[in-house]
Short mmCIF file of C-alpha atoms in Angstrom, two decimals:
data_model
loop_
_atom_site.label_atom_id
_atom_site.label_comp_id
_atom_site.label_asym_id
_atom_site.label_seq_id
_atom_site.Cartn_x
_atom_site.Cartn_y
_atom_site.Cartn_z
CA MET A 1 148.69 -12.45 208.76
CA GLY A 2 148.69 -9.03 210.42
CA ILE A 3 152.18 -7.45 210.94
CA PHE A 4 153.76 -10.19 208.88
CA THR A 5 152.08 -9.17 205.68
CA PRO A 6 154.59 -6.37 204.67
CA VAL A 7 157.45 -8.78 205.23
CA LEU A 8 155.62 -11.55 203.00
CA ASP A 9 155.09 -8.98 200.31
CA LEU A 10 158.71 -8.11 200.28
CA LEU A 11 159.76 -11.76 200.11
CA PHE A 12 157.05 -12.93 197.76
CA PRO A 13 155.67 -9.80 196.04
CA PRO A 14 152.01 -10.13 194.86
CA LYS A 15 151.72 -10.55 191.12
CA CYS A 16 148.95 -10.06 188.64
CA VAL A 17 147.18 -13.37 188.12
CA PHE A 18 147.01 -12.74 184.36
CA CYS A 19 150.42 -11.27 183.20
CA ARG A 20 152.44 -11.98 186.39
CA ARG A 21 153.79 -8.50 186.77
CA VAL A 22 154.49 -7.46 190.29
CA LEU A 23 151.54 -5.49 191.74
CA ARG A 24 152.11 -2.15 193.58
CA ARG A 25 148.79 -1.04 194.89
CA GLU A 26 146.55 -3.17 192.88
CA ARG A 27 144.92 -6.32 194.20
CA GLY A 28 144.99 -9.33 192.03
CA VAL A 29 145.04 -7.70 188.73
CA CYS A 30 147.34 -4.94 187.34
CA SER A 31 145.83 -1.83 185.78
CA ALA A 32 147.23 -2.77 182.25
CA CYS A 33 145.33 -6.20 182.34
CA ALA A 34 142.23 -4.52 183.81
CA ALA A 35 142.14 -2.44 180.68
CA GLU A 36 143.30 -4.81 178.07
CA LEU A 37 141.86 -8.35 178.92
CA PRO A 38 139.84 -9.95 176.06
CA ALA A 39 136.53 -9.00 177.39
CA CYS A 40 133.03 -10.15 176.11
CA VAL A 41 131.19 -6.98 175.35
CA GLY A 42 127.35 -6.95 175.59
CA ASP A 43 125.87 -9.91 173.89
CA GLU A 44 129.26 -11.40 173.19
CA ALA A 45 129.06 -12.69 176.78
CA LEU A 46 125.98 -14.90 175.94
CA GLN A 47 125.79 -18.41 174.54
CA TYR A 48 122.73 -20.67 174.18
CA GLY A 49 122.71 -24.44 174.32
CA ASP A 50 120.82 -27.43 174.88
CA PHE A 51 119.03 -28.01 178.31
CA PHE A 52 120.40 -24.71 179.65
CA SER A 53 118.81 -21.45 178.83
CA VAL A 54 122.02 -19.37 178.53
CA CYS A 55 125.70 -19.31 179.57
CA VAL A 56 127.38 -15.96 180.43
CA SER A 57 131.08 -15.39 180.41
CA PRO A 58 133.04 -12.17 181.07
CA LEU A 59 136.20 -13.09 179.12
CA TYR A 60 137.35 -14.86 176.06
CA TYR A 61 139.79 -17.91 176.50
CA ALA A 62 142.82 -16.20 174.87
CA ASP A 63 146.15 -14.83 175.55
CA THR A 64 146.84 -14.22 179.25
CA VAL A 65 143.41 -15.37 180.32
CA ARG A 66 144.42 -18.83 178.85
CA GLU A 67 147.72 -18.84 180.69
CA SER A 68 146.38 -17.77 183.94
CA HIS A 69 143.70 -20.37 183.79
CA HIS A 70 146.27 -23.02 183.07
CA ARG A 71 148.14 -21.96 186.34
CA TYR A 72 144.76 -22.04 188.20
CA LYS A 73 143.71 -25.43 186.98
CA PHE A 74 147.00 -27.32 186.66
CA GLY A 75 149.51 -25.22 188.67
CA GLY A 76 147.93 -25.27 192.00
CA SER A 77 147.08 -21.50 192.11
CA ARG A 78 143.71 -22.06 193.73
CA TRP A 79 143.52 -18.65 195.19
CA TYR A 80 143.04 -17.15 191.68
CA ALA A 81 139.43 -18.17 192.15
CA SER A 82 138.92 -14.95 194.38
CA VAL A 83 140.38 -12.75 191.73
CA TYR A 84 138.24 -14.23 188.86
CA ALA A 85 135.01 -14.16 191.04
CA PRO A 86 134.29 -10.34 190.60
CA PHE A 87 134.53 -10.63 186.82
CA VAL A 88 132.09 -13.59 186.66
CA ALA A 89 129.84 -11.93 189.39
CA ALA A 90 129.68 -8.69 187.43
CA CYS A 91 128.70 -10.54 184.26
CA VAL A 92 126.06 -12.60 186.09
CA ALA A 93 124.66 -9.40 187.79
CA GLU A 94 124.44 -7.81 184.25
CA HIS A 95 122.65 -10.56 182.46
CA LEU A 96 121.14 -12.82 184.98
CA ALA A 97 120.07 -10.71 188.01
CA GLY A 98 117.18 -12.23 189.73
CA ARG A 99 116.85 -15.24 187.62
CA TYR A 100 118.31 -17.91 189.88
CA ASP A 101 117.68 -19.35 193.24
CA PHE A 102 121.31 -20.71 193.99
CA VAL A 103 124.71 -21.58 192.53
CA THR A 104 126.04 -24.90 191.93
CA TRP A 105 128.98 -26.26 189.76
CA VAL A 106 130.16 -28.96 187.37
CA PRO A 107 131.93 -31.46 189.74
CA LEU A 108 135.16 -33.31 189.22
CA SER A 109 135.47 -36.98 189.45
CA ARG A 110 136.99 -38.34 192.72
CA LYS A 111 140.01 -39.62 190.85
CA ARG A 112 140.88 -36.25 189.42
CA LEU A 113 140.15 -34.48 192.67
CA ARG A 114 142.48 -36.55 194.50
CA LYS A 115 145.18 -35.89 191.83
CA ARG A 116 144.63 -32.09 191.75
CA GLY A 117 143.69 -31.48 195.35
CA TYR A 118 140.94 -29.18 194.61
CA ASP A 119 137.88 -28.71 192.29
CA GLN A 120 138.60 -25.52 190.43
CA ALA A 121 134.76 -25.04 189.30
CA ARG A 122 133.75 -25.35 193.01
CA LEU A 123 136.31 -22.85 194.18
CA LEU A 124 135.09 -20.48 191.45
CA ALA A 125 131.36 -20.99 192.11
CA GLU A 126 131.79 -20.47 195.89
CA ALA A 127 133.86 -17.37 195.49
CA THR A 128 131.38 -15.90 192.89
CA ALA A 129 128.41 -16.68 195.02
CA LYS A 130 130.15 -14.81 197.94
CA VAL A 131 130.48 -11.74 195.75
CA LEU A 132 126.88 -12.14 194.58
CA ASP A 133 125.72 -12.64 198.07
CA ALA A 134 124.17 -15.80 196.86
CA VAL A 135 124.37 -19.46 198.18
CA ALA A 136 126.53 -22.12 196.63
CA VAL A 137 125.09 -25.70 196.97
CA PRO A 138 126.51 -29.03 195.89
CA THR A 139 124.02 -30.78 193.71
CA MET A 140 125.80 -33.44 191.77
CA LYS A 141 128.65 -35.89 191.68
CA LYS A 142 130.63 -37.30 188.87
CA ILE A 143 130.29 -41.04 189.13
CA LYS A 144 132.79 -42.06 186.41
CA HIS A 145 136.16 -40.85 185.58
CA THR A 146 136.54 -39.79 181.95
CA SER A 147 139.26 -38.48 179.57
CA PRO A 148 140.01 -34.71 179.82
CA LEU A 149 137.74 -33.00 177.26
CA SER A 150 140.56 -30.77 176.09
CA GLY A 151 142.19 -33.87 174.48
CA LEU A 152 138.99 -34.77 172.45
CA GLY A 153 137.85 -33.48 169.13
CA GLY A 154 134.39 -31.98 168.31
CA LYS A 155 131.18 -31.59 170.14
CA GLU A 156 129.75 -35.02 169.55
CA GLU A 157 132.84 -36.81 170.65
CA ARG A 158 132.89 -34.70 173.84
CA ARG A 159 129.31 -35.35 174.53
CA ALA A 160 129.63 -39.08 174.09
CA ASN A 161 132.67 -39.10 176.47
CA ILE A 162 130.60 -37.54 179.40
CA ALA A 163 127.07 -39.13 178.74
CA GLY A 164 125.76 -40.49 181.87
CA VAL A 165 128.64 -39.74 184.11
CA TYR A 166 126.88 -37.12 186.41
CA ARG A 167 124.22 -37.96 188.98
CA VAL A 168 122.26 -35.68 191.22
CA LEU A 169 122.88 -36.06 194.95
CA GLY A 170 120.10 -37.67 196.86
CA ASP A 171 119.71 -34.97 199.38
CA ALA A 172 119.96 -32.02 196.94
CA VAL A 173 116.91 -29.75 196.75
CA ILE A 174 116.29 -29.36 193.07
CA ALA A 175 112.58 -29.38 192.38
CA ASP A 176 111.20 -26.18 191.01
CA LYS A 177 114.43 -24.36 191.58
CA ARG A 178 116.17 -21.96 189.15
CA ILE A 179 119.78 -22.92 189.14
CA LEU A 180 122.86 -21.19 188.23
CA LEU A 181 125.41 -23.81 187.13
CA MET A 182 129.14 -22.80 186.93
CA ASP A 183 132.23 -24.09 185.40
CA ASP A 184 135.54 -22.60 184.76
CA ILE A 185 135.65 -22.51 181.00
CA VAL A 186 132.99 -23.25 178.24
CA THR A 187 134.13 -24.55 174.82
CA THR A 188 131.56 -26.76 173.20
CA GLY A 189 129.30 -26.68 176.28
CA SER A 190 129.26 -30.47 176.57
CA SER A 191 129.72 -30.60 180.40
CA LEU A 192 127.26 -27.83 181.01
CA THR A 193 124.79 -29.63 178.81
CA GLU A 194 125.04 -32.89 180.48
CA CYS A 195 124.84 -31.40 183.95
CA ALA A 196 121.95 -29.17 183.07
CA LYS A 197 120.02 -32.24 181.59
CA CYS A 198 120.46 -34.06 184.93
CA LEU A 199 119.21 -31.07 187.09
CA LEU A 200 116.09 -30.75 184.80
CA MET A 201 115.39 -34.33 184.94
CA ALA A 202 115.65 -34.07 188.65
CA GLY A 203 112.84 -31.41 188.65
CA ALA A 204 114.74 -28.01 188.27
CA GLU A 205 112.57 -25.28 186.69
CA GLU A 206 115.52 -23.79 184.72
CA VAL A 207 119.35 -24.07 184.37
CA LEU A 208 121.35 -20.98 183.60
CA CYS A 209 125.13 -21.15 183.26
CA ALA A 210 128.20 -18.94 184.06
CA THR A 211 131.93 -19.49 183.27
CA LEU A 212 135.03 -17.30 183.46
CA ALA A 213 135.73 -17.45 179.88
CA ARG A 214 134.39 -18.75 176.52
CA ARG A 215 136.16 -20.18 173.53
CA ALA A 216 138.09 -17.34 171.61
CA GLU A 217 137.28 -18.81 168.19
CA GLU A 218 133.81 -17.62 168.61
CA ARG A 219 135.03 -14.16 168.30
#
């Protein structure tokens, strides 16, 4: 944008992706939110599940994190991915450094991708991989459109809803690879579990996971 950037900032001042305060010298996140976000400290960032070894998340899905994610996922604020990425990358670097060969993501169905216009998990995975100096690789597609998991009940109902809906891409290099699988949010872990199972069945050595945030009820 060059010389037009100051003018655009006056007309459309940049705001914190979490609280929406106008930013002065900060980039993406205001100093108040940087200090007060519901962060996962130490082992709070770790969750264990079926088929994946561990899932790491830097934040809890609460308060301004939940509101920000809603704008990201449903409000077209796709650029938030570049602000979220350093949070996820720092968490991955702390807990999973040297344990993965490349990054991939939980894919959207074709129908939802057309409706939304972008895949929020892919954007986050690609932005995080860039910060980590890693490679983000597409490995799966969602072959069946399903109901949003947010509208379903417990873990078993969610798992039944997505059973068999993911398929590994024919040209994906999976065998003997350690894969970092990313999604935006983890609640029951159903999507991560189903995708991790597909990757392991395709020959992956191990699947690790990372998300922006985890369910706040676990606090």
